[in-house]
PDB file of C-alpha atoms in Angstrom:
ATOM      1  CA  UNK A  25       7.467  84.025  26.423  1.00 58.00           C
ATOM      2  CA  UNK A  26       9.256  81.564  24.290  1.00 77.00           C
ATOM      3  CA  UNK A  27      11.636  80.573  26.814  1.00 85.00           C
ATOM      4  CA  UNK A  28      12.529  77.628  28.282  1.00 89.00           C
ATOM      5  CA  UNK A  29      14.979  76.082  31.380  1.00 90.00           C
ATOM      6  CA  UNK A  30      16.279  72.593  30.868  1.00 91.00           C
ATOM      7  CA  UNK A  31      17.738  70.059  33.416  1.00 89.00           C
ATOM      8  CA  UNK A  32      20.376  67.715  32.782  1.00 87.00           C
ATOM      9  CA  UNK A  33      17.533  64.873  32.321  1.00 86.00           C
ATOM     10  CA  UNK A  34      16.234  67.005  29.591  1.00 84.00           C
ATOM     11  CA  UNK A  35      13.063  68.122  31.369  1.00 87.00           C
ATOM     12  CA  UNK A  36      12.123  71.516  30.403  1.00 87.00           C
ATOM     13  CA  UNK A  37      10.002  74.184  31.687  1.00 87.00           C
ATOM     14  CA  UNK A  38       8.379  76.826  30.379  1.00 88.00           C
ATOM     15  CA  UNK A  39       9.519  80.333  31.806  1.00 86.00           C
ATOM     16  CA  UNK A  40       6.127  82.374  32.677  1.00 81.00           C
ATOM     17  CA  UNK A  41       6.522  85.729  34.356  1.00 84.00           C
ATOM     18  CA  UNK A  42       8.078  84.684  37.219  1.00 89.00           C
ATOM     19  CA  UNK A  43       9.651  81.265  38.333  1.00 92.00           C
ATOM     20  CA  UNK A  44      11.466  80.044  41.775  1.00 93.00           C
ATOM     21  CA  UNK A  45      14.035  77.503  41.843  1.00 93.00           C
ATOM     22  CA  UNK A  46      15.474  75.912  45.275  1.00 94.00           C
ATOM     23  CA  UNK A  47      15.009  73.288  47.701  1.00 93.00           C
ATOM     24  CA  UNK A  48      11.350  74.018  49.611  1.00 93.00           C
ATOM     25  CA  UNK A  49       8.091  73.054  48.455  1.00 92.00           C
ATOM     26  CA  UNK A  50       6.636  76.167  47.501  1.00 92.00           C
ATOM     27  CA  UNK A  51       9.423  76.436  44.469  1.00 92.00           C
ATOM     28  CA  UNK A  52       7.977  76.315  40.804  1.00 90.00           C
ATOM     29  CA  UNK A  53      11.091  73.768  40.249  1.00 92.00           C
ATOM     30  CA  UNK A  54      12.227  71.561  43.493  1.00 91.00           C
ATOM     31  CA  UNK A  55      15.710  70.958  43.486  1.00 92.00           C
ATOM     32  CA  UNK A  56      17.113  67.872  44.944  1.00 90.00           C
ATOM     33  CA  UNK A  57      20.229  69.032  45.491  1.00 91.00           C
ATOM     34  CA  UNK A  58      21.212  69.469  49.960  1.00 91.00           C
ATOM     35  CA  UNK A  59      23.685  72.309  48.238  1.00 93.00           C
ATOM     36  CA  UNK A  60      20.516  74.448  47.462  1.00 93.00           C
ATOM     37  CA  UNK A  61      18.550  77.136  49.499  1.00 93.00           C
ATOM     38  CA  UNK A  62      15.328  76.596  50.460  1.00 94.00           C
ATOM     39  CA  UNK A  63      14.590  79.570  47.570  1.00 94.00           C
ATOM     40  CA  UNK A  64      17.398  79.714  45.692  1.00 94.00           C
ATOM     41  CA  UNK A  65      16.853  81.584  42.845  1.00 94.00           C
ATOM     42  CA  UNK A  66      13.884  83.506  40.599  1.00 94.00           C
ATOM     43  CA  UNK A  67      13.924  83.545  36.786  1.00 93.00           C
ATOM     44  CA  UNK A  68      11.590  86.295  35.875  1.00 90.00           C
ATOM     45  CA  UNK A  69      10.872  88.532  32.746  1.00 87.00           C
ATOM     46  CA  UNK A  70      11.487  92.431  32.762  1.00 86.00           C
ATOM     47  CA  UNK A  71      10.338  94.659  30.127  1.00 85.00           C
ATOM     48  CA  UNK A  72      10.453  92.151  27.325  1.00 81.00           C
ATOM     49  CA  UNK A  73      13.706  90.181  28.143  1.00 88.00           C
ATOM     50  CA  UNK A  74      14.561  87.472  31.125  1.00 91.00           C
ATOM     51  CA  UNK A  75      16.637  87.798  33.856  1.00 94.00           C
ATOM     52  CA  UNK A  76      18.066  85.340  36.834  1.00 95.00           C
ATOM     53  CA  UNK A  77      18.248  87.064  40.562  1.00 94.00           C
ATOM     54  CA  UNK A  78      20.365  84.934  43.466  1.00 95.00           C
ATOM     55  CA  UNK A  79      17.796  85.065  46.687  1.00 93.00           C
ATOM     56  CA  UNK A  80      21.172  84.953  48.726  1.00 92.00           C
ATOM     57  CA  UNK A  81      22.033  81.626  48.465  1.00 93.00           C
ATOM     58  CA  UNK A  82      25.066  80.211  50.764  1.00 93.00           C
ATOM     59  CA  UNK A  83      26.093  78.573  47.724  1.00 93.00           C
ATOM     60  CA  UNK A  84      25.564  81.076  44.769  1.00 93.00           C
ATOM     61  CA  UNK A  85      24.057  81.057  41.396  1.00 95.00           C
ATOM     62  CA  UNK A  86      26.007  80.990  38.272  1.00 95.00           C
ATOM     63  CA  UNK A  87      25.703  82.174  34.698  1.00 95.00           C
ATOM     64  CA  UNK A  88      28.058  80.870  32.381  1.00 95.00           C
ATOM     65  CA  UNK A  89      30.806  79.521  35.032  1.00 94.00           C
ATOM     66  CA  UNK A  90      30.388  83.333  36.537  1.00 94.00           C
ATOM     67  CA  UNK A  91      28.542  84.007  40.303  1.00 94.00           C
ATOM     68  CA  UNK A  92      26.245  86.270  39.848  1.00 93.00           C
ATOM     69  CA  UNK A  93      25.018  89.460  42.497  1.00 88.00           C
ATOM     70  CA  UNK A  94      21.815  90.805  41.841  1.00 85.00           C
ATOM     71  CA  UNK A  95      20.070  90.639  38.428  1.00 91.00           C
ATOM     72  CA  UNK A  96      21.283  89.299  35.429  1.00 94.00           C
ATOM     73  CA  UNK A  97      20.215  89.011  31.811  1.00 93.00           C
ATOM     74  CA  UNK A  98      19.899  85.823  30.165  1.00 93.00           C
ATOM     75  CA  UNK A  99      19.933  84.731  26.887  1.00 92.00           C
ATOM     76  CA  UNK A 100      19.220  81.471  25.137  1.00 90.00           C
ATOM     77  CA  UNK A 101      22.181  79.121  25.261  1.00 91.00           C
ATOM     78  CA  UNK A 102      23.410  80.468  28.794  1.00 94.00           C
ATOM     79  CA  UNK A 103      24.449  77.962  31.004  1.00 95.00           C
ATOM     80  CA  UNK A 104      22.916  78.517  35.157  1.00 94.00           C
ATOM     81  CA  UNK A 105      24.176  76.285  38.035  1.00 95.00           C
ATOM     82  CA  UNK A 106      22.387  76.937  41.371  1.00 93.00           C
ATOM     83  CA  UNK A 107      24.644  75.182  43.760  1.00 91.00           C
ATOM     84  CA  UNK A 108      25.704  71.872  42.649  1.00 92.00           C
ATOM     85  CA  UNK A 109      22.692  71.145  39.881  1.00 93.00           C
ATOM     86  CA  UNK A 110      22.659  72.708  36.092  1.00 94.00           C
ATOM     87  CA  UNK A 111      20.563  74.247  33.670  1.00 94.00           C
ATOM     88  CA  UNK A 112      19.929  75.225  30.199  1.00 94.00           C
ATOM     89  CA  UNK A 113      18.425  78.863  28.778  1.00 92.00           C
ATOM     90  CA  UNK A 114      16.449  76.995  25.788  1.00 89.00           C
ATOM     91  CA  UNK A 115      14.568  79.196  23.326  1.00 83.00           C
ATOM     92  CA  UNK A 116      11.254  77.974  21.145  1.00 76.00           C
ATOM     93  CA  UNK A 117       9.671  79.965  18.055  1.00 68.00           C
ATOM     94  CA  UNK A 118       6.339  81.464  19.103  1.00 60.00           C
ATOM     95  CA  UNK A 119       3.374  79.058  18.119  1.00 49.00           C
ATOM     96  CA  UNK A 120       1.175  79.543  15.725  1.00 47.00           C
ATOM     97  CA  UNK A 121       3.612  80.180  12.610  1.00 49.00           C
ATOM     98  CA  UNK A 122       2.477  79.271   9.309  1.00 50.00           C
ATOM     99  CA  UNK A 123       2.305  76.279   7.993  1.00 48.00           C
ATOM    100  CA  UNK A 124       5.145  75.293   5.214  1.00 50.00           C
ATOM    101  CA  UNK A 125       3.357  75.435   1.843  1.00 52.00           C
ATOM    102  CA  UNK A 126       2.637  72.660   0.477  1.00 51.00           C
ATOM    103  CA  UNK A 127       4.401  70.960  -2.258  1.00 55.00           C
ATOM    104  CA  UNK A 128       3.331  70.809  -5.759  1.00 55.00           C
ATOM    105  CA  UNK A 129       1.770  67.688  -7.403  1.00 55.00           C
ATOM    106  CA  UNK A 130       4.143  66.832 -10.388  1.00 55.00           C
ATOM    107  CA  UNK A 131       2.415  67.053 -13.567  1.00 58.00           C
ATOM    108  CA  UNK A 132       1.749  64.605 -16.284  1.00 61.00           C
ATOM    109  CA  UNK A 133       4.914  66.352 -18.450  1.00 65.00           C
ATOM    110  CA  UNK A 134       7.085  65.769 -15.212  1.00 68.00           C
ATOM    111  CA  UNK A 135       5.889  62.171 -14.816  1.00 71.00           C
ATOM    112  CA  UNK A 136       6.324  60.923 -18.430  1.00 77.00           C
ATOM    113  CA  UNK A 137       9.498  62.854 -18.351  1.00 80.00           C
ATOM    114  CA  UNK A 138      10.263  60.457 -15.492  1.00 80.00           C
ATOM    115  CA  UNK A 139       8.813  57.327 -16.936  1.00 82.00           C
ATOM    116  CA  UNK A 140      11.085  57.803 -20.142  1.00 85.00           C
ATOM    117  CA  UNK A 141      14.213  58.262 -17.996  1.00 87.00           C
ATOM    118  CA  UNK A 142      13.642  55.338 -16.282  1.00 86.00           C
ATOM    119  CA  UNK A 143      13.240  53.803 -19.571  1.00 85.00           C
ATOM    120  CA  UNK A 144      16.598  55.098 -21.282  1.00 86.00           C
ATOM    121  CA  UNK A 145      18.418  54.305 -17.856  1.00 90.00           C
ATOM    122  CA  UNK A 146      16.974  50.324 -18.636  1.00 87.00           C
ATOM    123  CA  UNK A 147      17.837  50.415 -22.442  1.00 87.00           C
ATOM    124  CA  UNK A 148      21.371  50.861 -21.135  1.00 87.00           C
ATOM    125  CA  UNK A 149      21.733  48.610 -18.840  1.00 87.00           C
ATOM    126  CA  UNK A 150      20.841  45.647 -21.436  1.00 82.00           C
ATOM    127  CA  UNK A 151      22.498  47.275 -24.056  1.00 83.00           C
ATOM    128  CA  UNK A 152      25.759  47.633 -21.707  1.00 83.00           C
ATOM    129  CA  UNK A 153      24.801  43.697 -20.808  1.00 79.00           C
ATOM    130  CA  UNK A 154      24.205  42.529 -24.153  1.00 73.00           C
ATOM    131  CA  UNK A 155      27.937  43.778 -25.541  1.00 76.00           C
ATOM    132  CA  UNK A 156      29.310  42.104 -22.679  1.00 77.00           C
ATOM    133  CA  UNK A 157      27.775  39.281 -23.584  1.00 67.00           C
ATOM    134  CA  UNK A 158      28.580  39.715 -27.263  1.00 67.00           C
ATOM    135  CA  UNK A 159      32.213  40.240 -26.208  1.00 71.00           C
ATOM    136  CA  UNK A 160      32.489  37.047 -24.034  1.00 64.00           C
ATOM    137  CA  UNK A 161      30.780  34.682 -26.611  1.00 57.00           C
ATOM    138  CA  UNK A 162      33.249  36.083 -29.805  1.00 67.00           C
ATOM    139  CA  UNK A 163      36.345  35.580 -27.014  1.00 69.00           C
ATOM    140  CA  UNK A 164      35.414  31.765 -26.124  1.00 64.00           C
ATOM    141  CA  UNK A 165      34.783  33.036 -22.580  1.00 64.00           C
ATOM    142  CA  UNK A 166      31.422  31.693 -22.429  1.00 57.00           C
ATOM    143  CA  UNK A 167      29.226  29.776 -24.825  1.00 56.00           C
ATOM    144  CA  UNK A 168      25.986  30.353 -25.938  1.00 50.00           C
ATOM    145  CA  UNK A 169      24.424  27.171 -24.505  1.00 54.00           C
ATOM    146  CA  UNK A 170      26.277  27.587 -21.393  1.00 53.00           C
ATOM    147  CA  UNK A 171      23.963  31.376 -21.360  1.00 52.00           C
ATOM    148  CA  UNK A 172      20.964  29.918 -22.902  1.00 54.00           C
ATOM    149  CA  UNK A 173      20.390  26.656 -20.290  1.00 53.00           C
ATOM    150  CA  UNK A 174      20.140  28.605 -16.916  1.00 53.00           C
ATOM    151  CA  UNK A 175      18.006  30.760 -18.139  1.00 53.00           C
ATOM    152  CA  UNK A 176      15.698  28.299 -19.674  1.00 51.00           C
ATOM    153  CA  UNK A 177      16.214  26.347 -16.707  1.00 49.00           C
ATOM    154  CA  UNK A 178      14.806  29.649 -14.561  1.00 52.00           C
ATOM    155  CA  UNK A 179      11.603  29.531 -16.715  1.00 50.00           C
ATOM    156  CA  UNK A 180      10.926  25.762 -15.961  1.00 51.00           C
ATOM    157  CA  UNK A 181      12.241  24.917 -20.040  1.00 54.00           C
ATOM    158  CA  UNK A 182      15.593  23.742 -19.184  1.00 62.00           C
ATOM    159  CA  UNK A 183      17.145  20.773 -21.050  1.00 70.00           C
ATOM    160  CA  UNK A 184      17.336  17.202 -18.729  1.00 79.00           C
ATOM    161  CA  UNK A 185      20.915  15.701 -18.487  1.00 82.00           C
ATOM    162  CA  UNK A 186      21.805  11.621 -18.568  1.00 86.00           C
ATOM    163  CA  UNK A 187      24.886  10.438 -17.554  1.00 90.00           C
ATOM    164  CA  UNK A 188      25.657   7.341 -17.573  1.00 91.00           C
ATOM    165  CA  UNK A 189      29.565   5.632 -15.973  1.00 92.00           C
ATOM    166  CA  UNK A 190      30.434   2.128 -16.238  1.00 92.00           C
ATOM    167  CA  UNK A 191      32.519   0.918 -13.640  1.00 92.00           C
ATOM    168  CA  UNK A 192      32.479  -2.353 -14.399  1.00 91.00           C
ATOM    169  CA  UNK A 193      34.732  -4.547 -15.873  1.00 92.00           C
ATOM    170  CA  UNK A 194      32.401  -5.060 -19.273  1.00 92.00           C
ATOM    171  CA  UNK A 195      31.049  -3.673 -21.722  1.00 94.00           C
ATOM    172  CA  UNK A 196      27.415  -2.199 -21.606  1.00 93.00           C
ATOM    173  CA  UNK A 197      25.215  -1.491 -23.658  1.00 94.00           C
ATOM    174  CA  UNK A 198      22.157   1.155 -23.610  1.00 92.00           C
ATOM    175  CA  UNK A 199      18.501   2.093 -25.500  1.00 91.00           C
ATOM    176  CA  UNK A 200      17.064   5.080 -25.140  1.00 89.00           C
ATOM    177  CA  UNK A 201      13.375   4.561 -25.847  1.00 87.00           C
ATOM    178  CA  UNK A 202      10.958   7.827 -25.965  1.00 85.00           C
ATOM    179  CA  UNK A 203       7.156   7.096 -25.216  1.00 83.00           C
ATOM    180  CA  UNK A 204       4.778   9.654 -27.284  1.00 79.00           C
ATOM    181  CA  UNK A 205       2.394  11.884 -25.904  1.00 74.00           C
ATOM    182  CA  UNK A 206      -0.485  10.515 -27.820  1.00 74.00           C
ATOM    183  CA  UNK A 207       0.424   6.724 -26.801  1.00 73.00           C
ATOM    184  CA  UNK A 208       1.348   5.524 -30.019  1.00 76.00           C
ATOM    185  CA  UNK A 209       4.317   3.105 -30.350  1.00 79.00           C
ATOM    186  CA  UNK A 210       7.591   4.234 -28.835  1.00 79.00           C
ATOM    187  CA  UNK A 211      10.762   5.317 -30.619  1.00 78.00           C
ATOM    188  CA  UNK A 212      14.046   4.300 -30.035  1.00 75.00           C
ATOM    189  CA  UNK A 213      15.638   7.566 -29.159  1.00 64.00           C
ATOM    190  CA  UNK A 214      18.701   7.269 -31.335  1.00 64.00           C
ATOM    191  CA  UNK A 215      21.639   5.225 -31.748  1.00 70.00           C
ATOM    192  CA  UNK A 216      22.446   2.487 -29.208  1.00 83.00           C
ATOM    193  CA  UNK A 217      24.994   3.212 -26.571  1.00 89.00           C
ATOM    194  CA  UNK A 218      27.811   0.957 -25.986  1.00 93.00           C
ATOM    195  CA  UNK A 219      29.971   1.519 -23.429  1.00 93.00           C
ATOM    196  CA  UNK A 220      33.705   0.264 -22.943  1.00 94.00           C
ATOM    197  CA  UNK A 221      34.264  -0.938 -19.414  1.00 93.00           C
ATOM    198  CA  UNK A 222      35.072   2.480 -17.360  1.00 92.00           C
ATOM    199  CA  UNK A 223      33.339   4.612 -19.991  1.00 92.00           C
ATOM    200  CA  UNK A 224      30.966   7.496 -20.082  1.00 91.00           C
ATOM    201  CA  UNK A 225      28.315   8.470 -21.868  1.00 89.00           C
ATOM    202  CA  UNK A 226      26.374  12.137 -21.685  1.00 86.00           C
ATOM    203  CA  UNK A 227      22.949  13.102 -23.152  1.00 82.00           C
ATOM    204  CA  UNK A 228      21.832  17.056 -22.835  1.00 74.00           C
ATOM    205  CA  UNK A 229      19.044  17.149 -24.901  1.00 69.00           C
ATOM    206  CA  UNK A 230      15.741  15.702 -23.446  1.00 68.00           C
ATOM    207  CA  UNK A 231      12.863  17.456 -23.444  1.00 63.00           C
ATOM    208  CA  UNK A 232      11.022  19.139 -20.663  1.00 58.00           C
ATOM    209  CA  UNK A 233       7.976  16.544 -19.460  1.00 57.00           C
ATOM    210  CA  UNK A 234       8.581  13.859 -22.396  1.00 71.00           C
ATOM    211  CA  UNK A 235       9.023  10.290 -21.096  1.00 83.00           C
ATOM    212  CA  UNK A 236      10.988   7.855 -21.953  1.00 86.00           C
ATOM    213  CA  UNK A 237      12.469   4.037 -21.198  1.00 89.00           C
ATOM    214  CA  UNK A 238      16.214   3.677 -20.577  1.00 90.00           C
ATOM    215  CA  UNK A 239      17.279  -0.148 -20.480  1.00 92.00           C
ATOM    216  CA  UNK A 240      20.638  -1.850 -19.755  1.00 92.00           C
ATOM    217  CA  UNK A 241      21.974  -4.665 -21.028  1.00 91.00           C
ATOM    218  CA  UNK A 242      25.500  -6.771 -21.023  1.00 91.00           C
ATOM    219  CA  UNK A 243      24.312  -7.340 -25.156  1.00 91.00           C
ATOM    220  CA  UNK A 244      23.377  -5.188 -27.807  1.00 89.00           C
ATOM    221  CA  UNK A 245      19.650  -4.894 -28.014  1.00 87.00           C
ATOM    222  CA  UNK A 246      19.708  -6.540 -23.956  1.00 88.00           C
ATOM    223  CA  UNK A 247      17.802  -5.150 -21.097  1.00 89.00           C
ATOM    224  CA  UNK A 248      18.759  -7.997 -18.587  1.00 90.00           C
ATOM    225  CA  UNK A 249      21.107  -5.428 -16.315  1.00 90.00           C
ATOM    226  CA  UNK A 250      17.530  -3.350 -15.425  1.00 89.00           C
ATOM    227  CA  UNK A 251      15.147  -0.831 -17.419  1.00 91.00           C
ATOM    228  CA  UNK A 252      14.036   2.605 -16.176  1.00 89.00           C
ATOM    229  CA  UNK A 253      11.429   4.663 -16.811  1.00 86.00           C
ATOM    230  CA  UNK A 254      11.949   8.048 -16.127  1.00 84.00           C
ATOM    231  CA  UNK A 255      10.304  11.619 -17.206  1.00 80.00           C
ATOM    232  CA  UNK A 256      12.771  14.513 -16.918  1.00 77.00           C
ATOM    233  CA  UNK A 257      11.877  17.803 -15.781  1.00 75.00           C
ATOM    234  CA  UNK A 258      13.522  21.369 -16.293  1.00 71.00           C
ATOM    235  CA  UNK A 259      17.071  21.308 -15.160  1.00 71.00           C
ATOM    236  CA  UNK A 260      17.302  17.908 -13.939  1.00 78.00           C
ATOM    237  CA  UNK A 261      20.729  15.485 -14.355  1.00 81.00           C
ATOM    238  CA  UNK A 262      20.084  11.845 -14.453  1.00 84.00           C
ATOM    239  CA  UNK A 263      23.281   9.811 -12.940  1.00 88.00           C
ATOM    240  CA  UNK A 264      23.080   5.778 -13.671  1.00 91.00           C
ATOM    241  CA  UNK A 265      26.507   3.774 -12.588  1.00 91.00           C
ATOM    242  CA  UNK A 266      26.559   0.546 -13.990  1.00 92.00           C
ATOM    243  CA  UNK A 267      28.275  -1.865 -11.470  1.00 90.00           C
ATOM    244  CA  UNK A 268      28.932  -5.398 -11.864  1.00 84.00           C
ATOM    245  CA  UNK A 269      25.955  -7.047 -10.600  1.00 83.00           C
ATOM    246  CA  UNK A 270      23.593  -4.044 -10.519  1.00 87.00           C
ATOM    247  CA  UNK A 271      23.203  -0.617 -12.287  1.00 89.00           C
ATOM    248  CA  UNK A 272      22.191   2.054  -9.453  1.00 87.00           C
ATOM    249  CA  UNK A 273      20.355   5.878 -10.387  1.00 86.00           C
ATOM    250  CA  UNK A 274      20.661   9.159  -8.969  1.00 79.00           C
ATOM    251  CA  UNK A 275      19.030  12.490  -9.894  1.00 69.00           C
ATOM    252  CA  UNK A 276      19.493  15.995  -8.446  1.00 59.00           C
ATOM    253  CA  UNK A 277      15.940  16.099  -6.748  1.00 53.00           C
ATOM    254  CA  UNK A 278      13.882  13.548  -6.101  1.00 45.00           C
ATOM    255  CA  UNK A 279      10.051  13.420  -6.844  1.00 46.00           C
ATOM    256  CA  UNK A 280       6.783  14.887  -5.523  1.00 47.00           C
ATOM    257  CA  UNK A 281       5.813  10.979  -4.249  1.00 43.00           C
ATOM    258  CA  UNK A 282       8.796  10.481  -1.997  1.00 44.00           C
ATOM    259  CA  UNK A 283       8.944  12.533   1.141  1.00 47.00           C
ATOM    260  CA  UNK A 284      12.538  12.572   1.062  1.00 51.00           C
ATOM    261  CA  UNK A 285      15.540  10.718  -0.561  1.00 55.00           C
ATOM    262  CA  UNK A 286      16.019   6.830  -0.159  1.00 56.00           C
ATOM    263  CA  UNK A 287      17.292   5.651   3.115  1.00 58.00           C
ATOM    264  CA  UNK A 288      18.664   2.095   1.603  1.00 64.00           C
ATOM    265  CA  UNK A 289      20.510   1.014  -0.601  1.00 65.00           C
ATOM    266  CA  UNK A 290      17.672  -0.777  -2.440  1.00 70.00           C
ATOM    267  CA  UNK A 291      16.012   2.194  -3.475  1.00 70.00           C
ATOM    268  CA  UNK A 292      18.822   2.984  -5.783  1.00 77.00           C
ATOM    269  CA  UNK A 293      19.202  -0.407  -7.614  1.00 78.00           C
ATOM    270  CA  UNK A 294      17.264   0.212 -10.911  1.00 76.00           C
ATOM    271  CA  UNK A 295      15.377  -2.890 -10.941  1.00 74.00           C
ATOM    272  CA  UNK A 296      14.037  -1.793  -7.046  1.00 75.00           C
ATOM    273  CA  UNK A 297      14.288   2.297  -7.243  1.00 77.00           C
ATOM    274  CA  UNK A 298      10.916   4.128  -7.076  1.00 74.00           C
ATOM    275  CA  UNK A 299      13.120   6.344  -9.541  1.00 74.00           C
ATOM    276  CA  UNK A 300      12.519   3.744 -12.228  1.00 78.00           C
ATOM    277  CA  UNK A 301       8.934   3.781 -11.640  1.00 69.00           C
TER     278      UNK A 301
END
C-alpha cells in the first residue's frame, strides 16, 4: 500500500498490513514520548483502505484534533497525535509508472530557425547601437576620435600621447626625432616645439611600436636640458615637465624591464630615467 506515516523530523514509514505505535520495544515505531502506552496504537489496512485503532491508551489517540474510540478511517493528509507526539497520513504513487516520454530532438529546420533568430536579434542590437552612435556624433555629443581611440586602444592599435608642461621660468624648446624601422637616417618628426615659460604642448598621433628621440633644449635646435628615447605602445600617454634645472618623465605604465615604478627621484630625471633608455 502506498501509504506512508511521517514524524515531525520527517522520517517516514511505510504502512504494511499492520503497524504498532507506542512506547515498548516490540512496537514497529518506538515512541519517545513518557505520555505514550506501552502499545499505543495500530495502523492497519482493511479491505483496501487504512484505518487507526486506540489500544486504550490513558492518553488517547487523535485524528485531526478529534479522540478517537475504536476504528477509524484515514486518509492522506490526516493529522494523528498519540499522546503528546504527531504524525502525518502521507500518500506515494504506486511504483513502477511509466516513464515520461522522452523529448524530441529539434530538427535541423528548428535549429536554423534558431540560428537566424539569434542572428536578426544581433543585427538589431548594432543597428539600434550604430543610430545612437550616428545621433551622438551629428549632436557634438561625442566625436569620432573620441569612439575610434578606445577601441583601437582595446585591439593593442591605439594612438601614443606626449605631453609636454613647462614650468619653468624660460622658454623651451623641443625635436621630435623618429628612428626608421629599416635603420636608415632619422627624421625630424615635424616642426620644432617652442614652448613659452608655463606652456603646453600635446602630440596624439604616434604610432603603435615606432621609436623615436625626444630632446630638450633652452635653444632652438639644443638638446643640453636632456634627450629621450622612447617607443610608445597602444594607449600609452607620455608626461615630460620641464623644470628649471632638470626635465623629469612619466608614462601611464611602466616597462616589461622594471619590476615596478621608480622608488627615487633619479629615475625620473631624463638624463638618469631608465624611461629614456
Amino acid at each position: 500500500m502506498p501509504y506512508f506515516i511521517c514524524d515531525a523530523y520527517a522520517h517516514r514509514f511505510p504502512i504494511k498490513t499492520l503497524i504498532n505505535l507506542g512506547s515498548g520495544p516490540q512496537n514497529q515505531i518506538i515512541l519517545s514520548d513518557a505520555l505514550a502506552a506501552p502499545v499505543h496504537a495500530s495502523i492497519f489496512e482493511k479491505n483496501g483502505s487504512l484505518f487507526i485503532r486506540d489500544e486504550n491508551s490513558p492518553n488517547g489517540t487523535f485524528v485531526n484534533q478529534v479522540r478517537i474510540v475504536g476504528e477509524t478511517p484515514l486518509k492522506a493528509g490526516d493529522q494523528i497525535k498519540l499522546a503528546d507526539t504527531p504524525f502525518t497520513i502521507e500518500y506515494d504513487p504506486e511504483p513502477g509508472l511509466p516513464p515520461a516520454a522522452p523529448r524530441k530532438k529539434k530538427g535541423f529546420k528548428s535549429c536554423c530557425l534558431s540560428v537566424l533568430m539569434a542572428f536578426g536579434i544581433l543585427l538589431v542590437l548594432l543597428l539600434a547601437m550604430g543610430g545612437i552612435g550616428y545621433y551622438l556624433v551629428q549632436s557634438g555629443t561625442i566625436s569620432l576620435e573620441s569612439m575610434s581611440a578606445p577601441l583601437l586602444t582595446l585591439i593593442g592599435m591605439g594612438p601614443s600621447q606626449l605631453d609636454i608642461e613647462n614650468l619653468s621660468d624660460n622658454t623651451v624648446y623641443v625635436q621630435i626625432i623618429y628612428l626608421p624601422h629599416d635603420g636608415s637616417a632619422p627624421i625630424n618628426f615635424g616642426n620644432e616645439w617652442e614652448i613659452p615659460s608655463f606652456g603646453s604642448q600635446t602630440r596624439k598621433d604616434f604610432s603603435n611600436a615606432d621609436k623615436y628621440i625626444v630632446k630638450f633644449g633652452s635653444t632652438s635646435q639644443g638638446d643640453d636640458l636632456g634627450t629621450c628615447h622612447i617607443a610608445p605602445q597602444s594607449g600609452q600617454r607620455f608626461l615630460f615637465i620641464v623644470l628649471s634645472n632638470m626635465v623629469i618623465i612619466n608614462r601611464t605604465e611602466y616597462p616589461d624591464f622594471l619590476d615596478k615604478a621608480p622608488e627615487n627621484m633619479m629615475d625620473l630625471v631624463v638624463i638618469s630615467s631608465s624611461l629614456c633608455r
